[in-house]
Amino acid sequence: MGSTTLRPSRKDTILSRRYIEGQIAEGKHVVIFEGRVLKVDAYMKFHPGGEKPMKHMVGRDATDEINALHSREAREIMLAYQIGRIEGTWTNFLPPIQGGKFRPYHEDTCSSEDNSSLHDSASSGASTPPSPIFEAIESNGTTHRKAGADSSGVSTPPNEDAAPRPHFLDARTRDEIVFDTVKYPSLDAASQESIKQKYRDLNERMLAEGLFNCNYTAYLVECCRYTLFAALSYWFLQLGWWGTSGFWLGCLWHQLVFTAHDAGHMGITHNFHVDTIIGIIIADYIGGLSLGWWKRSHNVHHIVTNEPEHDPDIEHMPFFAISHRFFDSLQSTYYDRNMTFDAFSRFMLKIQNYSYYPIMMLARFNLYRLSWEYLLKRQAPRKGPARWHVWVEYGGQLFFWYWYCYLVVYKTIPDWSSRLTFILVSHVVSSPLHVQITLSHFAMSTADLGINESFAQKMLRTTMDVDCPTWLDFFHGGLQFQAIHHLYPRMPRHNLRRAQKYVAEFCRDTGIPYALFTFYDGNKQVVGRLGDVAKQLRILEECRKSIAKEGVFAHPH
């Protein structure tokens, strides 16, 4: 009886780095997950989180990002798109959405290359992204990573129309990169692989401790608090105490957002549809904000945290800039538009440390605009499991504006001065939420340390936690543990304080600094960062005046 040779399935075929590069050069969306090569083009239009987060993972080992942000069921669905495997440690490419360049693959010319070091030792190949510490500064002032022969490590191409600018901005960029490379663990492959493994071990420890299990008793307490605030708002409304009624409504909105945030991350029931409906009821029906808009934006934020060109949560031009890099009129890959650095921007940014709190008081009005922009521009998923959620959101928006604007503001409150008081008080009272959201990121690093930085190190480098007594946890709503939340987005917020000691141990073990500030000191850090950028802008203005007068940056030696 003859022996039978079992051939490996197509999904188990070992694919070379060079072949994967060629696939991406053809416009394919290829990501690495737990040693598997996934071609996710067909899945992208069904992805509930939208296409942008996936585009930022093209050519990268997305194992930690996928595990952190997706349920086991979602990860199993992704495996259907496996086209092969890799051998050894993967060296990331710079994704096309971030400016990466890729060589086409031609089998007749690449076979010998595939069988050489590119196949067995990808980390030493020509396409290895270099260290970002040694960046070349182009004559027009645009900063680039040096690239190998294939240019796969090149960042966003230069803007040839950009005007020359003072060299101190380029020096500032280099200084920030050098500061972080000194402060944080080495970016070499061995150090980052060690951090990845320790992060994954920590995840297993968190699971064993039951920290991903929801504490429903805590939500019972939350619901009692919500009911109390709603009842107080209604009672004072009936008494004609318009400002007091608006105060308690603002308190209700402030607190409800924390649970909507939990639901958006599937941190309550861990069921995608159930948690989404809970979130829509809270955000749309009660608060007038689109949960779908928030999830679309927030998913990208968790992938490219604090990257000026990519993270929508720090793209607040023309009102705020937390980095001098916004002075270059960056192109936002999220909004697909230029963040113009114009005369109005220059005026607002020079006073941003003073305008920060006043603008935060009215920030909710901008969220209404973004919510309706999301719905009217049909940015919601049109296919896949989330395709019907948008219709529930439309109903929620109509319901909110009916009860809030018509039944309460127009029908119940008798005159426009009282109506304006009610509206402003209810919105200003909920404003600490916006301070809390920006607090965790505005003062943290925006430096680009390269595409091989581990997920865990990047999250801890770009996010701070806020230290507060346990009895104040209800006020911060879990957002005071943003660094822990970024490491484990699906962990229920009532468990984040318990997880803190494990994350602190992880930081001590890996040498990654754990940024922890009091609420007061955190605010000082944010205002200080805004003031620092405003000062850089004033220096830039002086330099440009000098350029206009002298015609040169400096006299030649």
Coordinates of C-alpha atoms in Angstrom, one line a residue:
M1 CA 0.0 0.0 0.0
G2 CA 1.6 3.3 -1.1
S3 CA 2.1 6.1 1.3
T4 CA 0.1 9.3 0.9
T5 CA 1.9 12.7 1.1
L6 CA -0.2 15.4 2.7
R7 CA 0.2 18.7 1.1
P8 CA -0.2 21.8 3.2
S9 CA -3.4 23.8 2.5
R10 CA -3.2 27.1 0.6
K11 CA -3.7 28.9 3.8
D12 CA -0.6 27.3 5.3
T13 CA 1.7 28.3 2.4
I14 CA 4.7 30.3 3.6
L15 CA 4.7 33.6 1.9
S16 CA 7.9 35.7 1.6
R17 CA 8.1 39.3 2.6
R18 CA 8.8 40.3 -1.0
Y19 CA 5.6 38.6 -2.2
I20 CA 3.5 40.3 0.5
E21 CA 5.1 43.6 -0.5
G22 CA 4.1 43.0 -4.1
Q23 CA 0.5 42.3 -3.1
I24 CA 0.3 45.6 -1.3
A25 CA 1.9 47.3 -4.3
E26 CA -1.1 46.0 -6.3
G27 CA -3.5 47.7 -3.9
K28 CA -4.3 44.7 -1.8
H29 CA -4.9 45.2 1.9
V30 CA -2.7 42.6 3.7
V31 CA -2.1 42.4 7.4
I32 CA -0.3 40.0 9.6
F33 CA -2.2 38.3 12.5
E34 CA -0.6 35.7 14.8
G35 CA 1.8 34.6 12.0
R36 CA -1.1 34.4 9.5
V37 CA -1.3 36.5 6.4
L38 CA -4.7 38.0 5.9
K39 CA -5.9 39.7 2.7
V40 CA -8.9 41.6 4.0
D41 CA -10.1 43.5 0.9
A42 CA -13.4 41.5 0.8
Y43 CA -13.9 42.0 4.5
M44 CA -13.3 45.7 4.7
K45 CA -16.8 46.8 3.5
F46 CA -18.3 44.5 6.1
H47 CA -16.1 45.6 9.0
P48 CA -18.3 47.4 11.6
G49 CA -15.4 49.6 12.6
G50 CA -15.0 51.0 9.1
E51 CA -12.1 50.8 6.6
K52 CA -9.7 53.4 8.1
P53 CA -8.5 51.4 11.1
M54 CA -7.7 48.4 8.8
K55 CA -5.9 50.7 6.3
H56 CA -3.5 51.8 9.1
M57 CA -2.6 48.1 9.7
V58 CA -1.7 47.2 6.1
G59 CA 1.7 45.6 5.9
R60 CA 2.0 45.5 9.7
D61 CA 1.8 42.8 12.4
A62 CA -1.6 43.8 13.8
T63 CA -1.8 40.9 16.3
D64 CA -2.0 43.1 19.4
E65 CA -4.3 45.7 17.9
I66 CA -6.7 43.0 16.6
N67 CA -6.7 41.1 19.9
A68 CA -7.2 44.3 21.9
L69 CA -10.1 45.7 19.9
H70 CA -12.0 42.6 18.7
S71 CA -14.0 39.8 20.3
R72 CA -13.1 36.1 19.8
E73 CA -16.0 35.7 17.3
A74 CA -14.7 38.7 15.2
R75 CA -11.2 37.3 15.2
E76 CA -12.5 33.9 13.9
I77 CA -14.3 35.7 11.1
M78 CA -11.0 37.3 10.0
L79 CA -9.3 33.9 9.7
A80 CA -11.5 33.2 6.7
Y81 CA -9.4 35.7 4.8
Q82 CA -6.1 33.9 5.4
I83 CA -3.9 33.4 2.3
G84 CA -0.8 32.1 3.9
R85 CA 1.7 32.3 6.8
I86 CA 5.0 33.9 7.6
E87 CA 8.1 32.5 9.2
G88 CA 10.0 34.2 11.9
T89 CA 9.5 37.8 13.2
W90 CA 7.8 40.2 11.0
T91 CA 9.3 43.6 10.2
N92 CA 6.5 46.1 9.6
F93 CA 6.0 48.1 6.4
L94 CA 4.8 51.7 6.5
P95 CA 1.1 51.4 5.4
P96 CA 0.1 53.1 2.1
I97 CA -2.3 55.4 3.9
Q98 CA 0.7 56.8 5.9
G99 CA 2.8 57.2 2.8
G100 CA 4.5 53.8 2.4
K101 CA 5.8 52.9 -1.1
F102 CA 5.9 49.4 -2.4
R103 CA 7.6 47.5 -5.3
P104 CA 5.5 45.4 -7.6
Y105 CA 6.2 41.6 -7.5
H106 CA 7.3 39.8 -10.6
E107 CA 7.9 36.1 -10.1
D108 CA 10.5 35.8 -12.8
T109 CA 12.7 38.5 -11.3
C110 CA 11.9 38.0 -7.6
S111 CA 12.3 34.2 -7.2
S112 CA 16.0 34.4 -6.5
E113 CA 15.4 37.3 -4.1
D114 CA 12.6 35.5 -2.3
N115 CA 14.9 32.5 -1.7
S116 CA 17.6 34.7 -0.2
S117 CA 17.7 36.8 2.9
L118 CA 14.4 38.5 2.2
H119 CA 12.6 35.2 2.8
D120 CA 14.6 34.0 5.8
S121 CA 15.8 37.2 7.4
A122 CA 13.4 39.9 6.5
S123 CA 14.7 42.1 9.2
S124 CA 17.9 42.6 7.3
G125 CA 16.4 43.2 3.9
A126 CA 16.4 46.4 1.9
S127 CA 12.9 47.2 2.9
T128 CA 13.6 47.4 6.6
P129 CA 12.4 50.7 7.9
P130 CA 15.3 52.7 9.4
S131 CA 15.5 54.3 12.8
P132 CA 13.5 57.5 12.9
I133 CA 16.1 59.2 15.1
F134 CA 18.3 59.8 12.0
E135 CA 15.8 61.6 9.8
A136 CA 16.7 63.7 6.8
I137 CA 15.4 67.2 6.7
E138 CA 14.5 68.2 3.2
S139 CA 15.2 71.7 1.9
N140 CA 11.5 72.6 2.2
G141 CA 11.5 71.7 5.9
T142 CA 9.5 68.4 5.6
T143 CA 10.8 65.6 7.7
H144 CA 11.2 62.1 6.2
R145 CA 12.5 58.8 7.3
K146 CA 15.4 57.6 5.2
A147 CA 14.3 54.8 2.9
G148 CA 16.0 51.7 1.6
A149 CA 15.9 50.7 -2.0
D150 CA 12.2 49.9 -2.0
S151 CA 11.2 53.1 0.0
S152 CA 8.8 51.1 2.1
G153 CA 9.8 53.1 5.1
V154 CA 9.1 56.4 3.6
S155 CA 6.6 58.6 5.4
T156 CA 4.3 61.2 3.8
P157 CA 5.7 62.7 0.6
P158 CA 6.9 66.3 0.8
N159 CA 4.7 69.1 -0.2
E160 CA 6.6 70.8 -3.0
D161 CA 4.6 74.0 -2.6
A162 CA 5.5 74.4 1.0
A163 CA 7.2 77.6 1.9
P164 CA 10.6 77.5 3.7
R165 CA 10.4 77.7 7.4
P166 CA 12.8 78.3 10.3
H167 CA 15.0 75.4 11.1
F168 CA 14.0 75.5 14.8
L169 CA 10.8 73.6 14.0
D170 CA 12.8 70.8 12.4
A171 CA 15.1 70.9 15.4
R172 CA 12.1 70.7 17.7
T173 CA 10.9 67.6 15.8
R174 CA 14.3 65.9 16.2
D175 CA 14.5 66.9 19.9
E176 CA 11.1 65.3 20.6
I177 CA 12.1 62.1 18.9
V178 CA 15.4 61.9 20.7
F179 CA 13.8 62.7 24.1
D180 CA 11.4 59.8 23.7
T181 CA 14.0 57.4 22.5
V182 CA 16.0 58.1 25.6
K183 CA 13.0 58.0 27.9
Y184 CA 11.4 54.8 26.5
P185 CA 12.9 51.3 25.9
S186 CA 15.0 50.7 22.8
L187 CA 13.3 50.4 19.5
D188 CA 15.5 47.4 18.4
A189 CA 13.6 44.3 17.4
A190 CA 14.6 42.2 20.5
S191 CA 13.5 44.8 23.0
Q192 CA 10.1 45.4 21.3
E193 CA 9.5 41.7 20.9
S194 CA 10.1 41.2 24.6
I195 CA 7.6 44.0 25.4
K196 CA 5.0 42.4 23.0
Q197 CA 5.4 39.0 24.7
K198 CA 5.1 40.5 28.2
Y199 CA 2.0 42.4 27.1
R200 CA 0.4 39.2 25.9
D201 CA 1.4 37.4 29.1
L202 CA -0.3 40.3 31.0
N203 CA -3.4 39.8 28.9
E204 CA -3.6 36.2 30.0
R205 CA -3.2 37.2 33.6
M206 CA -6.0 39.8 33.3
L207 CA -8.3 37.1 31.8
A208 CA -7.4 34.7 34.7
E209 CA -8.2 37.4 37.2
G210 CA -11.7 37.8 35.6
L211 CA -11.1 41.5 34.8
F212 CA -12.9 41.2 31.4
N213 CA -16.1 40.1 33.2
C214 CA -18.6 42.9 33.7
N215 CA -19.6 44.0 37.2
Y216 CA -23.4 44.3 36.7
T217 CA -23.9 45.4 40.3
A218 CA -21.9 48.5 39.5
Y219 CA -24.3 49.2 36.7
L220 CA -27.2 48.9 39.0
V221 CA -25.7 51.7 41.1
E222 CA -25.1 53.7 37.9
C223 CA -28.7 53.3 36.8
C224 CA -29.9 54.6 40.2
R225 CA -27.7 57.7 39.8
Y226 CA -29.0 58.3 36.3
T227 CA -32.6 58.0 37.5
L228 CA -31.9 60.4 40.3
F229 CA -30.4 63.0 38.0
A230 CA -33.2 62.7 35.5
A231 CA -35.9 62.9 38.2
L232 CA -34.3 66.0 39.7
S233 CA -34.1 67.7 36.3
Y234 CA -37.7 66.9 35.6
W235 CA -38.8 68.1 39.1
F236 CA -37.1 71.4 38.9
L237 CA -38.4 71.9 35.4
Q238 CA -41.9 71.5 36.7
L239 CA -41.1 74.0 39.5
G240 CA -39.9 76.5 36.9
W241 CA -36.3 76.5 38.1
W242 CA -34.9 76.5 34.6
G243 CA -31.2 76.8 35.4
T244 CA -31.3 74.2 38.2
S245 CA -33.2 71.8 35.9
G246 CA -30.5 72.3 33.2
F247 CA -27.8 71.6 35.8
W248 CA -29.2 68.2 36.6
L249 CA -29.7 67.4 32.9
G250 CA -26.1 68.3 32.3
C251 CA -25.1 66.0 35.1
L252 CA -27.1 63.2 33.5
W253 CA -25.5 63.7 30.1
H254 CA -22.1 63.8 31.7
Q255 CA -22.6 60.5 33.5
L256 CA -24.4 58.7 30.7
V257 CA -21.5 59.2 28.2
F258 CA -19.4 56.8 30.3
T259 CA -21.8 54.0 29.8
A260 CA -22.1 54.8 26.1
H261 CA -18.3 54.6 25.9
D262 CA -18.5 51.1 27.6
A263 CA -21.1 50.0 25.2
G264 CA -19.2 51.3 22.2
H265 CA -16.3 49.0 23.2
M266 CA -18.6 46.1 23.9
G267 CA -17.6 46.2 27.5
I268 CA -21.1 45.6 29.0
T269 CA -22.6 42.4 27.6
H270 CA -19.8 41.7 25.1
N271 CA -22.5 41.2 22.5
F272 CA -22.0 43.5 19.5
H273 CA -25.7 44.2 18.8
V274 CA -26.9 44.4 22.4
D275 CA -24.1 46.7 23.5
T276 CA -24.6 48.8 20.3
I277 CA -28.3 49.3 21.0
I278 CA -27.6 50.2 24.6
G279 CA -25.1 52.8 23.4
I280 CA -27.5 54.2 20.8
I281 CA -30.3 54.5 23.3
I282 CA -28.0 56.5 25.6
A283 CA -26.1 58.5 23.0
D284 CA -28.7 59.2 20.4
Y285 CA -32.1 59.0 22.1
I286 CA -31.1 60.7 25.4
G287 CA -28.0 62.7 24.5
G288 CA -28.5 63.6 20.8
L289 CA -25.0 62.3 19.8
S290 CA -24.4 59.6 17.2
L291 CA -22.8 56.5 18.6
G292 CA -21.9 55.4 15.1
W293 CA -20.0 58.6 14.5
W294 CA -18.1 58.2 17.8
K295 CA -17.2 54.6 17.0
R296 CA -16.0 55.4 13.5
S297 CA -13.7 58.1 14.9
H298 CA -12.7 56.3 18.1
N299 CA -11.6 53.1 16.4
V300 CA -9.1 55.1 14.4
H301 CA -8.0 56.9 17.5
H302 CA -7.1 53.6 19.3
I303 CA -4.9 52.6 16.3
V304 CA -3.0 55.8 15.6
T305 CA -3.1 57.5 19.0
N306 CA -1.6 61.0 19.0
E307 CA -0.4 60.9 15.4
P308 CA -1.1 64.4 14.1
E309 CA -1.8 63.4 10.5
H310 CA -4.0 60.4 11.4
D311 CA -5.7 60.7 14.9
P312 CA -9.0 62.6 14.7
D313 CA -9.0 63.1 18.5
I314 CA -6.2 65.6 18.3
E315 CA -7.1 67.2 15.0
H316 CA -8.9 70.3 16.3
M317 CA -7.6 72.9 13.9
P318 CA -8.1 75.9 13.7
F319 CA -8.8 76.0 17.5
F320 CA -6.1 73.8 19.0
A321 CA -2.7 72.3 18.0
I322 CA -0.8 70.1 20.5
S323 CA 2.2 70.0 18.2
H324 CA 4.2 72.4 16.0
R325 CA 3.7 69.9 13.2
F326 CA 0.2 71.4 12.6
F327 CA 1.9 74.5 11.4
D328 CA 2.6 72.6 8.2
S329 CA -1.1 72.5 7.2
L330 CA -1.1 68.7 7.5
Q331 CA -3.3 66.5 5.4
S332 CA -5.6 64.5 7.7
T333 CA -6.0 60.9 6.5
Y334 CA -9.1 60.6 8.6
Y335 CA -11.0 63.6 7.3
D336 CA -9.4 63.4 3.9
R337 CA -8.8 67.2 3.9
N338 CA -6.0 69.7 4.6
M339 CA -5.9 71.1 8.1
T340 CA -5.1 74.6 6.9
F341 CA -2.8 76.7 8.9
D342 CA -4.2 80.1 7.9
A343 CA -4.6 83.6 9.5
F344 CA -7.6 82.5 11.7
S345 CA -5.6 79.4 12.9
R346 CA -2.6 81.6 13.8
F347 CA -4.9 83.9 15.8
M348 CA -6.6 81.1 17.7
L349 CA -3.5 79.0 18.3
K350 CA -1.7 81.9 19.8
I351 CA -4.3 82.1 22.6
Q352 CA -5.2 78.4 22.8
N353 CA -4.0 78.0 26.4
Y354 CA -6.5 80.7 27.3
S355 CA -9.4 79.6 25.1
Y356 CA -9.1 75.9 26.1
Y357 CA -11.6 75.9 28.9
P358 CA -14.1 78.3 27.3
I359 CA -14.2 76.2 24.1
M360 CA -14.5 73.0 26.1
M361 CA -17.6 74.5 27.8
L362 CA -19.3 74.6 24.4
A363 CA -17.7 71.5 22.8
R364 CA -21.0 69.5 22.9
F365 CA -22.4 71.7 20.2
N366 CA -19.6 70.6 17.8
L367 CA -20.4 67.0 18.6
Y368 CA -24.0 67.6 17.3
R369 CA -22.5 68.9 14.1
L370 CA -20.2 65.9 13.7
S371 CA -23.0 63.5 14.4
W372 CA -25.3 64.9 11.7
E373 CA -22.4 65.1 9.3
Y374 CA -21.8 61.4 9.9
L375 CA -25.5 60.6 9.3
L376 CA -26.2 62.9 6.4
K377 CA -23.0 62.1 4.5
R378 CA -23.8 58.4 4.8
Q379 CA -20.6 57.5 6.5
A380 CA -22.3 54.7 8.5
P381 CA -21.6 51.0 7.5
R382 CA -23.8 50.0 4.6
K383 CA -22.9 46.3 4.7
G384 CA -22.2 43.7 7.3
P385 CA -23.7 43.3 10.8
A386 CA -23.8 47.0 11.5
R387 CA -25.7 48.0 8.4
W388 CA -29.1 48.4 10.1
H389 CA -27.8 50.4 13.2
V390 CA -27.9 53.7 11.3
W391 CA -31.7 53.5 11.0
V392 CA -32.0 53.1 14.8
E393 CA -29.8 56.2 15.1
Y394 CA -32.0 58.2 12.7
G395 CA -34.9 57.4 15.0
G396 CA -32.9 58.3 18.0
Q397 CA -31.9 61.7 16.6
L398 CA -35.5 62.6 15.8
F399 CA -36.6 61.5 19.2
F400 CA -33.9 63.6 21.0
W401 CA -34.6 66.8 19.1
Y402 CA -38.3 66.3 19.6
W403 CA -38.2 65.9 23.4
Y404 CA -35.4 68.3 24.1
C405 CA -36.0 71.2 21.7
Y406 CA -39.8 70.9 21.3
L407 CA -41.3 69.4 24.4
V408 CA -38.8 70.9 26.9
V409 CA -37.2 74.0 25.5
Y410 CA -40.1 75.3 23.4
K411 CA -43.3 74.0 25.0
T412 CA -42.3 74.0 28.7
I413 CA -40.0 77.0 29.2
P414 CA -42.0 80.2 28.6
D415 CA -39.5 82.8 27.3
W416 CA -36.2 82.9 25.3
S417 CA -34.0 84.2 28.1
S418 CA -35.0 81.2 30.2
R419 CA -34.6 78.9 27.3
L420 CA -31.1 80.2 26.6
T421 CA -30.2 79.8 30.3
F422 CA -31.5 76.2 30.3
I423 CA -29.6 75.3 27.1
L424 CA -26.3 76.9 28.2
V425 CA -26.4 75.5 31.7
S426 CA -27.2 71.9 30.6
H427 CA -24.3 72.0 28.0
V428 CA -21.7 73.7 30.2
V429 CA -22.3 71.4 33.1
S430 CA -21.4 68.4 30.9
S431 CA -18.2 70.0 29.8
P432 CA -15.8 68.4 32.3
L433 CA -16.3 65.3 30.1
H434 CA -14.5 67.1 27.2
V435 CA -11.7 68.2 29.5
Q436 CA -11.4 64.6 30.7
I437 CA -11.2 63.2 27.2
T438 CA -8.5 65.6 26.0
L439 CA -6.6 65.5 29.3
S440 CA -5.3 62.0 28.7
H441 CA -3.7 62.8 25.4
F442 CA -3.1 66.5 24.8
A443 CA 0.0 66.6 27.1
M444 CA 1.5 63.4 25.8
S445 CA 4.0 62.6 23.1
T446 CA 3.2 63.2 19.4
A447 CA 6.6 62.1 18.2
D448 CA 6.9 59.5 15.5
L449 CA 9.2 56.7 16.8
G450 CA 8.7 54.5 13.7
I451 CA 6.5 51.7 12.7
N452 CA 8.2 48.9 14.7
E453 CA 7.3 50.4 18.1
S454 CA 5.1 47.8 19.9
F455 CA 1.4 48.5 20.5
A456 CA 1.8 48.5 24.3
Q457 CA 4.7 51.0 24.3
K458 CA 3.0 53.3 21.9
M459 CA -0.2 53.4 24.0
L460 CA 1.7 54.1 27.2
R461 CA 3.8 56.7 25.5
T462 CA 0.8 58.7 24.1
T463 CA -1.6 58.3 27.0
M464 CA -1.7 59.4 30.7
D465 CA -3.8 58.2 33.6
V466 CA -5.3 60.5 36.2
D467 CA -4.8 59.7 39.9
C468 CA -7.9 60.2 42.1
P469 CA -9.4 58.7 45.2
T470 CA -11.7 55.8 44.7
W471 CA -14.8 57.7 45.8
L472 CA -14.3 60.1 42.9
D473 CA -14.3 57.3 40.2
F474 CA -17.9 58.0 39.4
F475 CA -17.0 61.6 38.4
H476 CA -14.3 60.5 36.0
G477 CA -16.3 57.5 34.8
G478 CA -13.3 55.3 34.0
L479 CA -11.7 57.8 31.7
Q480 CA -9.1 58.6 34.4
F481 CA -7.6 55.2 33.5
Q482 CA -7.1 55.9 29.8
A483 CA -3.7 54.3 29.5
I484 CA -5.0 51.1 30.9
H485 CA -8.1 51.4 28.7
H486 CA -5.9 51.9 25.6
L487 CA -4.1 48.7 26.5
Y488 CA -7.3 46.8 27.0
P489 CA -10.2 48.7 25.3
R490 CA -12.8 46.0 25.9
M491 CA -12.2 45.7 29.7
P492 CA -15.2 46.9 31.6
R493 CA -14.4 50.3 33.2
H494 CA -15.4 49.2 36.7
N495 CA -12.4 46.8 36.6
L496 CA -9.8 49.3 35.4
R497 CA -8.8 50.3 38.9
R498 CA -8.1 46.7 39.8
A499 CA -6.1 46.3 36.6
Q500 CA -3.9 49.3 37.5
K501 CA -1.5 47.5 39.8
Y502 CA -0.9 44.9 37.1
V503 CA -0.2 47.5 34.5
A504 CA 2.2 49.4 36.9
E505 CA 4.1 46.1 37.4
F506 CA 4.3 45.6 33.6
C507 CA 5.7 49.1 33.2
R508 CA 8.3 48.5 35.9
D509 CA 9.3 45.2 34.3
T510 CA 9.6 46.6 30.8
G511 CA 11.0 50.0 31.7
I512 CA 8.2 51.9 30.1
P513 CA 7.3 55.0 32.1
Y514 CA 3.7 55.0 33.4
A515 CA 2.3 58.6 33.2
L516 CA 0.2 59.2 36.2
F517 CA -0.9 62.7 37.3
T518 CA -3.5 64.1 39.6
F519 CA -6.4 65.9 37.9
Y520 CA -5.0 69.2 38.8
D521 CA -1.5 68.4 37.6
G522 CA -2.8 66.8 34.5
N523 CA -4.7 70.0 33.6
K524 CA -1.5 72.0 34.2
Q525 CA 0.3 69.7 31.8
V526 CA -2.3 70.2 29.1
V527 CA -2.5 74.0 29.5
G528 CA 1.3 74.0 29.6
R529 CA 1.5 72.0 26.3
L530 CA -0.9 74.4 24.6
G531 CA 1.0 77.4 25.9
D532 CA 4.3 75.9 24.7
V533 CA 2.9 75.4 21.1
A534 CA 1.5 78.9 21.2
K535 CA 4.9 80.2 22.1
Q536 CA 6.5 78.2 19.3
L537 CA 4.0 79.9 16.9
R538 CA 4.9 83.3 18.2
I539 CA 8.6 82.5 17.5
L540 CA 7.6 81.3 14.1
E541 CA 5.9 84.6 13.4
E542 CA 9.0 86.5 14.4
C543 CA 11.1 84.4 12.2
R544 CA 8.8 84.9 9.2
K545 CA 8.9 88.7 9.8
S546 CA 12.7 88.4 9.8
I547 CA 12.6 86.4 6.6
A548 CA 10.4 88.9 4.9
K549 CA 12.8 91.7 5.9
E550 CA 16.1 89.9 5.3
G551 CA 15.1 87.5 2.6
V552 CA 17.1 84.7 4.1
F553 CA 17.0 82.5 7.2
A554 CA 20.6 83.4 8.1
H555 CA 23.7 84.9 6.5
P556 CA 25.8 82.3 4.8
H557 CA 29.1 81.4 6.5

